[in-house]
XYZ file of N, CA and C in Angstrom:
726
model
N -19.799 -42.722 -3.031
C -20.290 -44.071 -1.283
C -21.144 -43.235 -0.025
N -21.709 -43.543 0.607
C -22.552 -42.096 2.244
C -20.920 -42.854 2.998
N -21.231 -41.410 3.918
C -20.163 -40.856 4.972
C -20.579 -41.219 5.923
N -19.168 -42.568 6.514
C -19.667 -42.983 7.427
C -20.670 -41.988 8.920
N -21.779 -42.043 9.456
C -21.734 -41.344 10.180
C -21.414 -39.814 11.320
N -19.925 -41.042 11.502
C -19.088 -39.459 13.043
C -18.197 -39.038 12.002
N -17.986 -39.649 10.827
C -17.849 -38.530 10.124
C -18.239 -36.389 9.118
N -19.502 -36.414 9.718
C -20.618 -35.722 10.332
C -20.506 -34.735 11.279
N -20.051 -35.287 11.994
C -20.098 -34.397 13.021
C -19.022 -33.407 12.841
N -18.034 -33.639 12.736
C -17.457 -32.193 12.741
C -17.693 -31.218 11.291
N -18.354 -31.552 10.535
C -19.657 -31.516 9.269
C -20.731 -30.040 10.385
N -20.669 -30.865 11.226
C -22.504 -29.884 11.130
C -21.141 -29.224 12.508
N -20.873 -29.288 12.863
C -19.904 -28.823 14.522
C -19.488 -27.511 13.784
N -19.161 -27.755 12.326
C -18.618 -26.927 11.696
C -19.241 -25.338 11.248
N -20.787 -25.716 11.467
C -21.763 -25.596 10.796
C -22.300 -24.065 11.488
N -22.608 -25.285 13.558
C -22.893 -24.322 14.416
C -21.799 -23.454 15.319
N -20.145 -23.986 14.782
C -19.425 -22.872 15.177
C -19.558 -21.585 14.657
N -19.946 -21.983 12.972
C -20.092 -20.884 12.133
C -21.204 -19.966 12.560
N -21.995 -19.850 13.372
C -23.428 -19.584 13.730
C -23.054 -18.272 15.154
N -21.763 -18.267 16.066
C -21.547 -18.931 17.233
C -21.996 -20.037 18.057
N -22.279 -20.909 17.958
C -23.938 -21.822 19.081
C -22.018 -22.845 19.306
N -22.237 -22.102 20.591
C -20.837 -23.882 21.106
C -21.554 -24.591 21.021
N -20.106 -25.671 21.267
C -20.704 -26.932 21.038
C -19.623 -27.476 21.240
N -19.101 -29.131 21.689
C -18.532 -29.891 21.549
C -18.512 -31.802 21.421
N -17.992 -31.958 20.577
C -18.096 -33.522 20.359
C -18.048 -34.470 21.828
N -18.541 -35.308 22.182
C -18.946 -36.307 23.304
C -19.486 -37.746 22.331
N -18.789 -38.300 22.223
C -19.138 -39.698 21.933
C -19.551 -39.677 20.277
N -21.042 -39.313 19.712
C -20.996 -39.689 18.755
C -22.150 -38.448 18.828
N -22.314 -37.762 19.557
C -23.127 -36.564 19.565
C -22.627 -35.222 19.439
N -23.078 -33.989 19.631
C -22.479 -32.484 19.862
C -23.143 -32.424 21.115
N -22.256 -31.929 21.594
C -23.619 -30.948 23.192
C -23.395 -29.823 22.637
N -24.493 -29.551 23.048
C -25.307 -27.564 23.270
C -24.487 -27.405 24.309
N -25.109 -26.071 24.604
C -24.441 -24.899 26.309
C -26.370 -24.988 26.383
N -26.465 -25.281 25.589
C -28.531 -25.480 26.099
C -29.201 -26.402 26.437
N -28.075 -27.792 26.583
C -28.370 -29.066 27.227
C -28.333 -30.164 25.500
N -28.918 -29.375 24.862
C -29.099 -30.867 23.405
C -28.244 -31.107 22.531
N -28.409 -32.508 22.428
C -27.266 -33.407 22.119
C -27.398 -33.719 20.723
N -26.655 -33.537 19.846
C -27.577 -34.122 18.328
C -26.353 -34.436 17.903
N -27.110 -35.394 17.378
C -26.380 -36.660 16.925
C -26.351 -36.645 14.483
N -25.430 -36.157 14.335
C -26.793 -36.728 12.211
C -25.962 -37.811 11.943
N -26.516 -38.107 10.802
C -26.586 -39.622 10.419
C -26.120 -40.306 8.756
N -26.778 -40.144 8.549
C -26.718 -40.330 6.682
C -27.052 -40.394 5.699
N -28.066 -40.556 5.812
C -29.200 -41.582 5.165
C -28.933 -42.059 3.408
N -27.833 -40.948 2.337
C -27.767 -41.062 1.730
C -27.382 -40.218 0.641
N -26.641 -40.615 -0.394
C -25.968 -39.645 -1.637
C -25.710 -40.210 -2.649
N -25.489 -39.194 -4.194
C -25.928 -39.043 -5.123
C -25.623 -38.408 -6.478
N -25.180 -38.428 -6.245
C -24.294 -37.754 -8.594
C -25.704 -37.034 -9.155
N -25.677 -35.819 -9.102
C -27.265 -35.845 -9.695
C -27.002 -35.508 -11.153
N -27.160 -36.274 -12.317
C -27.239 -36.378 -13.727
C -27.100 -34.924 -14.431
N -28.209 -34.362 -13.838
C -27.797 -32.656 -15.130
C -27.237 -32.258 -14.884
N -26.051 -32.124 -13.906
C -25.938 -30.789 -13.642
C -23.766 -31.626 -12.783
N -23.290 -33.035 -12.225
C -22.946 -33.191 -12.071
C -23.305 -33.036 -10.489
N -23.262 -32.324 -9.338
C -23.817 -31.902 -8.664
C -24.025 -33.222 -7.902
N -23.818 -32.932 -6.729
C -24.295 -34.326 -5.868
C -26.328 -33.553 -4.407
N -26.977 -34.534 -4.458
C -27.443 -34.672 -3.656
C -27.391 -35.892 -2.976
N -27.764 -35.239 -1.476
C -27.178 -35.610 -0.291
C -28.235 -35.740 0.940
N -28.846 -36.534 1.843
C -30.254 -37.136 2.756
C -29.733 -37.699 4.215
N -29.630 -36.685 4.671
C -29.276 -36.717 5.898
C -29.873 -37.103 7.400
N -30.353 -36.756 8.283
C -31.384 -36.804 9.728
C -30.598 -36.580 10.594
N -31.543 -35.266 11.205
C -30.285 -34.920 12.761
C -30.539 -35.131 13.602
N -30.737 -36.509 14.971
C -31.191 -36.535 15.959
C -31.124 -35.276 16.661
N -32.076 -35.022 17.785
C -31.633 -34.060 18.766
C -32.662 -34.733 20.520
N -31.964 -34.498 21.625
C -32.273 -34.568 22.307
C -32.551 -34.339 23.869
N -32.808 -34.092 25.008
C -32.769 -33.007 25.672
C -32.811 -33.254 26.913
N -31.531 -33.272 28.094
C -31.601 -35.128 28.191
C -33.027 -34.421 29.604
N -33.609 -33.778 29.945
C -34.962 -33.613 30.828
C -36.490 -33.135 30.199
N -36.269 -32.740 28.657
C -37.634 -31.802 27.821
C -38.099 -33.401 26.567
N -37.175 -33.433 26.816
C -37.742 -34.904 25.442
C -36.160 -35.789 25.473
N -35.378 -36.592 26.806
C -34.961 -37.279 26.676
C -35.359 -38.744 24.885
N -36.473 -38.808 25.510
C -35.728 -39.989 23.568
C -36.335 -39.951 22.380
N -36.021 -38.095 22.420
C -35.279 -37.499 20.627
C -36.207 -37.781 20.149
N -35.430 -36.639 18.787
C -36.824 -36.415 17.778
C -36.072 -36.519 16.712
N -35.853 -36.530 15.566
C -35.255 -36.939 14.491
C -35.991 -34.642 13.148
N -35.109 -35.441 12.062
C -35.659 -34.117 11.297
C -33.975 -34.589 10.116
N -35.452 -35.283 8.180
C -34.742 -35.016 7.685
C -33.624 -33.935 7.116
N -32.410 -34.285 6.581
C -33.077 -32.061 5.641
C -31.814 -33.183 4.174
N -32.583 -32.485 3.264
C -32.414 -32.571 2.212
C -31.327 -32.315 0.811
N -30.763 -31.599 0.852
C -29.701 -30.988 0.026
C -29.041 -30.902 -1.043
N -28.845 -30.375 -1.656
C -27.623 -29.810 -3.495
C -26.526 -29.187 -3.668
N -24.792 -29.395 -3.437
C -24.168 -29.226 -3.981
C -22.963 -28.991 -5.208
N -21.647 -28.730 -5.459
C -21.583 -28.889 -6.659
C -20.558 -30.242 -5.663
N -20.923 -30.039 -3.905
C -19.147 -31.705 -3.629
C -20.641 -32.636 -2.844
N -20.745 -33.259 -2.215
C -20.877 -34.069 -1.080
C -20.943 -33.337 0.168
N -19.501 -32.826 0.539
C -19.272 -32.119 0.780
C -20.860 -30.797 1.165
N -20.489 -29.889 -0.046
C -20.796 -29.029 0.022
C -22.458 -29.129 0.127
N -22.875 -29.734 -0.115
C -24.571 -30.324 -0.145
C -25.397 -30.712 1.624
N -23.933 -31.544 1.905
C -23.973 -32.040 3.387
C -24.116 -30.813 4.576
N -23.026 -29.866 3.633
C -22.953 -28.302 5.439
C -24.877 -27.375 4.885
N -24.603 -27.509 3.349
C -26.172 -26.877 2.793
C -26.810 -27.903 3.542
N -27.330 -28.611 3.761
C -28.673 -29.475 4.025
C -28.717 -29.411 6.323
N -26.771 -29.007 6.224
C -26.922 -28.878 7.503
C -27.129 -27.487 8.414
N -26.632 -26.162 7.187
C -27.163 -24.869 7.608
C -29.081 -25.050 7.451
N -29.477 -25.746 6.471
C -30.944 -24.508 6.692
C -31.736 -25.947 8.329
N -31.458 -26.453 8.156
C -31.999 -27.171 9.856
C -31.550 -26.391 11.022
N -30.212 -26.409 10.604
C -29.603 -24.651 12.099
C -30.558 -23.932 11.992
N -30.398 -23.279 10.823
C -31.365 -21.915 11.030
C -32.887 -21.874 11.347
N -33.600 -23.037 11.180
C -35.115 -23.073 10.837
C -34.177 -23.972 11.714
N -35.017 -24.950 12.189
C -35.100 -26.123 13.108
C -34.578 -25.964 13.846
N -32.971 -26.170 14.844
C -31.942 -25.253 15.298
C -32.665 -23.942 16.935
N -33.187 -22.766 15.085
C -33.485 -21.735 16.204
C -34.853 -22.236 17.044
N -35.921 -23.319 17.215
C -36.687 -23.697 16.984
C -36.954 -23.943 17.877
N -36.022 -25.348 18.275
C -35.970 -25.896 19.533
C -35.547 -25.021 20.265
N -34.549 -24.425 20.350
C -33.418 -23.229 21.636
C -34.031 -22.837 21.948
N -34.419 -21.812 21.096
C -36.374 -20.917 22.155
C -36.871 -21.495 22.848
N -37.941 -23.316 22.053
C -38.471 -23.325 23.063
C -38.340 -23.786 24.692
N -36.682 -24.152 23.810
C -36.063 -24.103 25.839
C -36.080 -23.985 26.689
N -35.343 -22.275 25.794
C -35.197 -20.892 27.064
C -33.691 -20.932 27.207
N -33.139 -21.593 25.388
C -31.799 -21.207 25.435
C -30.503 -19.568 25.260
N -29.959 -19.618 26.129
C -29.692 -18.194 25.872
C -29.008 -17.857 24.214
N -29.353 -16.495 23.663
C -29.194 -15.540 22.704
C -30.137 -17.010 21.699
N -30.840 -17.460 22.673
C -31.494 -18.000 21.398
C -32.498 -16.885 20.191
N -33.147 -16.556 19.091
C -34.030 -16.388 18.710
C -34.842 -16.034 18.923
N -35.823 -14.030 19.031
C -37.429 -14.142 19.233
C -37.822 -14.398 18.693
N -38.957 -15.231 18.890
C -39.795 -15.710 18.164
C -41.756 -16.007 18.684
N -41.715 -15.964 17.463
C -43.480 -15.202 17.862
C -44.619 -17.024 18.542
N -44.665 -16.593 20.023
C -45.677 -17.764 20.212
C -47.235 -17.703 21.403
N -47.207 -19.413 21.040
C -48.592 -18.544 20.543
C -48.836 -20.009 22.345
N -49.652 -19.079 23.553
C -49.894 -20.497 24.091
C -52.189 -20.554 24.175
N -52.107 -22.670 24.625
C -52.943 -22.789 23.870
C -53.458 -23.210 25.938
N -54.524 -23.242 25.943
C -55.196 -23.679 27.660
C -56.206 -24.827 27.408
N -55.870 -25.631 28.194
C -56.417 -26.718 28.422
C -57.234 -26.327 29.457
N -59.411 -27.168 30.108
C -59.472 -27.162 30.823
C -59.063 -28.491 31.559
N -59.565 -28.607 33.039
C -59.684 -29.823 33.819
C -60.343 -30.860 33.692
N -61.526 -30.754 32.688
C -62.470 -31.232 31.896
C -61.605 -31.880 30.674
N -60.817 -31.438 30.229
C -60.468 -32.198 28.810
C -59.434 -32.732 29.320
N -58.719 -32.695 30.130
C -56.769 -32.796 30.375
C -57.070 -33.975 31.395
N -58.068 -33.906 32.755
C -57.495 -34.692 33.927
C -57.589 -33.530 34.707
N -56.703 -31.881 35.124
C -56.187 -30.895 35.688
C -55.686 -29.854 34.666
N -55.689 -29.024 34.969
C -55.715 -27.955 33.459
C -53.773 -28.190 32.670
N -53.864 -27.882 31.533
C -52.802 -27.911 31.067
C -53.088 -25.974 30.463
N -51.352 -25.286 30.056
C -51.457 -24.857 29.358
C -50.309 -25.375 28.485
N -50.364 -24.908 26.901
C -49.197 -25.826 26.115
C -48.130 -23.902 26.063
N -47.045 -24.156 25.713
C -46.450 -23.273 24.682
C -46.240 -23.462 23.197
N -46.083 -22.527 22.034
C -46.627 -23.314 20.869
C -45.249 -22.462 20.043
N -44.288 -22.450 20.148
C -43.018 -21.601 19.181
C -43.193 -22.488 17.842
N -43.953 -21.073 16.852
C -43.871 -20.965 15.544
C -42.010 -20.557 14.986
N -41.582 -21.356 14.116
C -40.385 -20.919 14.270
C -40.317 -20.493 12.765
N -39.073 -20.473 11.954
C -39.238 -19.378 11.243
C -39.975 -19.216 9.685
N -40.881 -19.507 8.190
C -41.918 -18.998 7.886
C -40.678 -19.442 7.037
N -40.710 -20.878 5.939
C -40.472 -20.280 4.312
C -41.226 -21.032 3.034
N -41.736 -19.560 2.297
C -42.702 -18.855 1.298
C -41.552 -18.118 -0.092
N -42.778 -19.177 -1.007
C -41.476 -18.705 -2.033
C -43.032 -18.271 -2.660
N -43.708 -18.069 -3.946
C -44.210 -17.868 -4.558
C -43.380 -17.188 -5.848
N -43.528 -17.618 -7.618
C -42.994 -17.501 -8.264
C -42.826 -16.467 -9.451
N -44.601 -16.313 -8.595
C -45.208 -15.165 -9.506
C -46.292 -14.068 -8.197
N -46.243 -12.786 -8.070
C -47.296 -11.792 -8.005
C -48.281 -12.748 -7.168
N -48.812 -12.073 -5.795
C -50.099 -12.255 -5.687
C -50.754 -11.295 -5.749
N -51.826 -11.883 -5.633
C -53.349 -10.453 -5.538
C -53.657 -10.107 -4.350
N -52.712 -8.552 -3.885
C -53.269 -8.444 -2.266
C -54.079 -8.537 -1.874
N -54.843 -7.999 -2.787
C -56.411 -7.850 -2.774
C -57.356 -8.833 -2.307
N -56.786 -9.783 -3.149
C -57.428 -11.212 -3.913
C -57.590 -11.771 -2.073
N -55.893 -11.353 -2.325
C -55.342 -11.683 -0.199
C -55.844 -12.201 0.037
N -56.083 -10.386 0.537
C -57.116 -9.742 1.852
C -58.229 -10.471 2.652
N -58.722 -10.359 0.928
C -60.646 -11.109 0.826
C -60.325 -12.564 1.366
N -59.628 -12.952 1.080
C -59.565 -15.143 1.487
C -59.128 -14.793 2.972
N -58.612 -14.156 2.878
C -58.000 -13.977 5.010
C -57.072 -14.618 4.914
N -56.261 -14.693 3.557
C -54.590 -15.431 3.873
C -54.170 -14.282 4.502
N -52.953 -14.052 5.130
C -51.819 -14.018 5.668
C -51.528 -13.272 5.322
N -50.783 -14.380 4.079
C -49.272 -14.610 3.679
C -47.858 -15.097 4.086
N -47.270 -14.422 4.761
C -46.146 -14.353 5.160
C -46.044 -14.639 6.489
N -47.050 -14.955 7.433
C -47.686 -15.104 8.725
C -47.136 -16.250 9.314
N -46.298 -15.886 10.523
C -46.547 -17.144 10.412
C -46.118 -18.287 11.990
N -48.136 -18.182 11.920
C -49.136 -18.652 12.794
C -50.298 -19.793 11.871
N -49.749 -19.079 10.851
C -51.465 -19.827 9.375
C -51.425 -21.793 9.489
N -49.931 -21.436 9.475
C -49.580 -22.867 9.163
C -50.027 -23.465 10.414
N -49.703 -23.516 11.633
C -50.496 -24.536 12.576
C -51.689 -24.265 12.992
N -52.587 -22.508 13.177
C -53.953 -22.318 13.555
C -54.751 -23.499 12.061
N -55.005 -22.960 10.866
C -55.507 -23.375 9.899
C -55.256 -25.415 9.810
N -53.891 -25.915 10.586
C -54.165 -27.511 10.368
C -54.684 -27.204 12.314
N -54.036 -27.055 13.831
C -55.127 -27.267 14.376
C -55.726 -28.656 15.052
N -56.937 -28.621 14.272
C -57.060 -29.335 14.808
C -56.691 -30.888 14.773
N -55.901 -31.010 13.567
C -55.236 -32.409 13.792
C -54.331 -32.626 14.441
N -53.715 -31.070 15.349
C -52.791 -32.129 16.680
C -53.544 -32.049 17.883
N -55.693 -32.073 17.503
C -56.268 -31.485 19.005
C -55.377 -32.259 20.352
N -55.750 -34.002 20.234
C -55.316 -34.826 20.610
C -53.970 -35.356 21.258
N -52.949 -35.651 20.479
C -51.612 -34.815 20.798
C -51.794 -33.696 21.102
N -51.860 -32.859 21.364
C -51.769 -31.333 22.396
C -52.080 -31.536 23.509
N -53.354 -32.446 24.105
C -53.161 -32.609 24.863
C -52.567 -34.052 26.362
N -51.760 -34.511 25.231
C -50.767 -35.288 26.284
C -49.679 -34.599 27.270
N -49.551 -34.068 26.762
C -48.565 -33.628 27.289
C -46.981 -33.654 26.864
N -46.634 -34.670 25.516
C -45.537 -34.571 25.418
C -44.500 -33.096 23.985
N -44.059 -33.343 24.593
C -42.792 -32.785 23.993
C -42.691 -32.679 22.564
N -43.463 -32.491 21.851
C -43.602 -32.480 20.286
C -42.800 -30.787 18.999
N -41.892 -31.977 18.332
C -41.937 -30.877 17.695
C -42.607 -31.655 15.405
N -42.860 -31.037 15.011
C -44.467 -30.733 14.039
C -43.444 -29.782 13.074
N -43.437 -31.086 12.150
C -42.635 -30.265 10.415
C -44.168 -29.593 9.597
N -44.570 -28.910 8.727
C -45.113 -28.800 8.182
C -45.777 -27.953 7.303
N -45.806 -28.625 5.639
C -45.102 -28.220 4.420
C -46.676 -27.967 3.839
N -46.589 -27.019 3.004
C -48.209 -26.797 1.934
C -47.692 -26.097 0.473
N -48.704 -26.630 -0.471
C -47.477 -26.295 -2.062
C -48.989 -26.466 -2.883
N -49.259 -25.305 -3.520
C -49.853 -25.295 -5.245
C -49.938 -25.510 -5.753
N -49.384 -25.125 -6.974
C -48.427 -25.987 -8.321
C -49.881 -24.443 -9.570
N -48.724 -23.885 -10.497
C -49.755 -23.253 -11.058
C -51.699 -23.614 -11.342
N -51.384 -24.488 -11.456
C -52.701 -25.305 -11.713
C -53.713 -25.938 -10.910
N -53.563 -25.496 -9.354
C -54.508 -25.635 -7.876
C -53.956 -27.188 -8.290
N -52.854 -27.613 -8.473
C -52.839 -28.872 -6.880
C -51.658 -28.671 -6.060
N -52.769 -29.281 -5.174
C -52.307 -28.927 -3.884
C -51.537 -30.176 -3.084
N -50.510 -29.735 -2.050
C -49.795 -30.954 -2.181
C -49.689 -31.345 -0.627
N -49.035 -31.732 0.442
C -48.760 -31.303 1.732
C -48.057 -32.369 2.071
N -47.158 -32.212 3.904
C -46.261 -33.233 4.108
C -46.611 -32.679 5.540
N -46.869 -33.409 6.746
C -46.397 -33.534 8.054
C -45.961 -34.614 9.082
N -45.209 -34.076 9.712
C -44.125 -35.568 10.496
C -44.470 -34.695 11.874
N -44.227 -35.619 12.974
C -43.978 -34.876 14.519
C -43.137 -35.817 15.139
N -42.326 -34.723 15.653
C -41.283 -35.709 15.720
C -40.276 -37.369 14.799
N -40.300 -36.327 13.215
C -39.923 -36.882 12.603
C -41.031 -38.098 11.489
N -41.940 -37.991 12.579
C -43.036 -39.790 11.800
C -43.941 -39.198 11.217
N -44.422 -39.077 9.221
C -45.683 -39.014 8.888
C -46.921 -38.948 10.646
N -46.885 -37.864 9.734
C -48.029 -37.495 10.341
C -49.855 -37.192 9.010
N -50.398 -38.784 8.939
C -50.754 -38.080 7.435
C -51.916 -37.234 7.816
N -51.922 -37.091 9.180
C -54.357 -36.390 9.868
C -54.088 -35.336 9.807
N -53.273 -34.239 9.484
C -52.579 -32.945 9.008
C -52.631 -32.876 7.516
N -53.090 -33.453 6.277
C -52.137 -33.187 5.184
C -54.142 -33.340 4.583
N -55.102 -33.510 4.748
C -56.039 -32.785 4.486
C -56.816 -31.291 4.576
N -55.996 -30.833 5.979
C -56.460 -29.304 6.183
C -55.412 -28.593 6.129
N -53.717 -28.726 5.870
C -53.008 -27.802 5.164
C -53.558 -27.847 3.316
N -53.906 -29.307 3.262
C -53.880 -28.832 1.569
C -55.678 -27.834 1.164
N -56.099 -28.222 2.033
C -57.366 -27.176 1.778
C -57.195 -25.594 2.418
N -55.628 -25.688 3.276
C -55.393 -24.062 3.634
C -55.083 -23.552 2.018
N -53.911 -24.128 1.013
C -52.870 -23.731 -0.038
C -54.332 -23.396 -1.131
N -55.246 -24.432 -1.145
C -55.935 -24.425 -2.039
C -57.325 -22.948 -1.517
N -56.773 -21.984 -0.929
C -57.421 -20.979 -0.386
C -56.449 -19.925 -0.384
N -55.292 -20.529 -1.190
C -54.455 -19.004 -0.995
C -54.224 -18.036 -2.873
N -53.733 -16.488 -2.691
C -54.520 -16.130 -3.795
C -53.570 -16.612 -5.144
N -53.581 -16.755 -6.756
C -53.370 -17.316 -7.486
C -51.545 -16.666 -6.970
N -50.813 -17.698 -7.512
C -49.481 -16.094 -7.045
C -48.237 -18.059 -7.571
N -48.912 -18.833 -8.973
C -48.017 -19.454 -9.712
C -48.018 -20.123 -9.032
N -46.076 -20.719 -9.080
C -46.318 -22.484 -7.513
C -45.326 -21.440 -6.634
N -46.357 -22.268 -5.500
C -46.251 -21.169 -4.114
C -45.867 -22.327 -3.341
N -45.322 -21.954 -1.809
C -45.175 -23.249 -1.219
C -45.191 -22.447 0.275
N -45.283 -22.639 1.344
C -44.847 -22.762 2.720
C -44.520 -23.340 3.610
N -42.416 -24.018 4.875
C -42.340 -25.124 4.730
C -42.172 -23.892 6.537
N -42.383 -24.553 7.729
C -42.783 -23.982 8.845
C -41.882 -25.633 9.492
N -41.258 -25.371 11.092
C -40.966 -26.257 12.532
C -41.554 -25.881 13.800
N -42.510 -26.494 14.371
C -43.247 -25.673 14.691
C -42.914 -26.433 16.135
N -42.775 -25.674 17.444
C -41.987 -26.703 18.526
C -43.886 -26.723 19.699
N -43.714 -27.638 20.056
C -44.418 -27.951 21.236
C -44.493 -27.637 22.637
N -44.768 -27.684 24.117
C -44.195 -27.713 25.425
C -44.854 -27.283 25.652
N -44.868 -28.377 27.444
C -45.889 -27.030 28.474
C -44.840 -26.094 28.765
N -46.103 -24.837 29.462
C -45.905 -23.766 29.192
C -44.795 -24.380 30.622
N -44.148 -22.967 30.216
C -42.963 -22.632 31.101
C -43.907 -22.480 32.662
N -44.826 -22.190 32.502
C -45.261 -22.007 33.876
C -46.568 -23.118 34.584
N -46.233 -23.965 33.393
C -47.855 -24.791 34.293
C -47.378 -25.605 34.941
């Protein structure tokens, strides 16, 4: 049986405190010193037939009173020996990647230093000059076999470079970037040993299919390395000086 939403708050708090991120429970949310309000919700939980463990799915909704009061959300899918362990594993990965990127984007104290890009648009494109800060979250990168580095360089593949997933799919986001909206972008691309490419993209938790052809095309250019995937969370906000 899936746990009620309020039962997830102590688990998320446990993960946050374990990483020295101060937080307190207020109603149905955890409130951080940075102003973020985090609300976890259950989606599903089931036993795995192969080893008797558990597979869980949850959602964490994040809000900031000034930058994104309407909220954004992301899913967590994880496995563990017990339902609790699986849920904690999903929360750990979200805090390590997604929350770290959000905290860096809003300038939270003790936020990690992440690579950033600045995109500038002229008044003829957006009505008034606009600068957008792109915070590139940690890149999850897996290869089942070593890649031919010489081939990679000749094909322009930067491997674990944190900018490529976003820059190679940037065209899909052009109009969205000009809206001044706070954006949390999930990027995923993979290629199997037979060369089959897959991709996934969500913006503020919602499917964003326009980026999929570009992500698949990017994966198709990777040097052969067996099964490979690259996954990242990217946050876009108005530049602090804009």
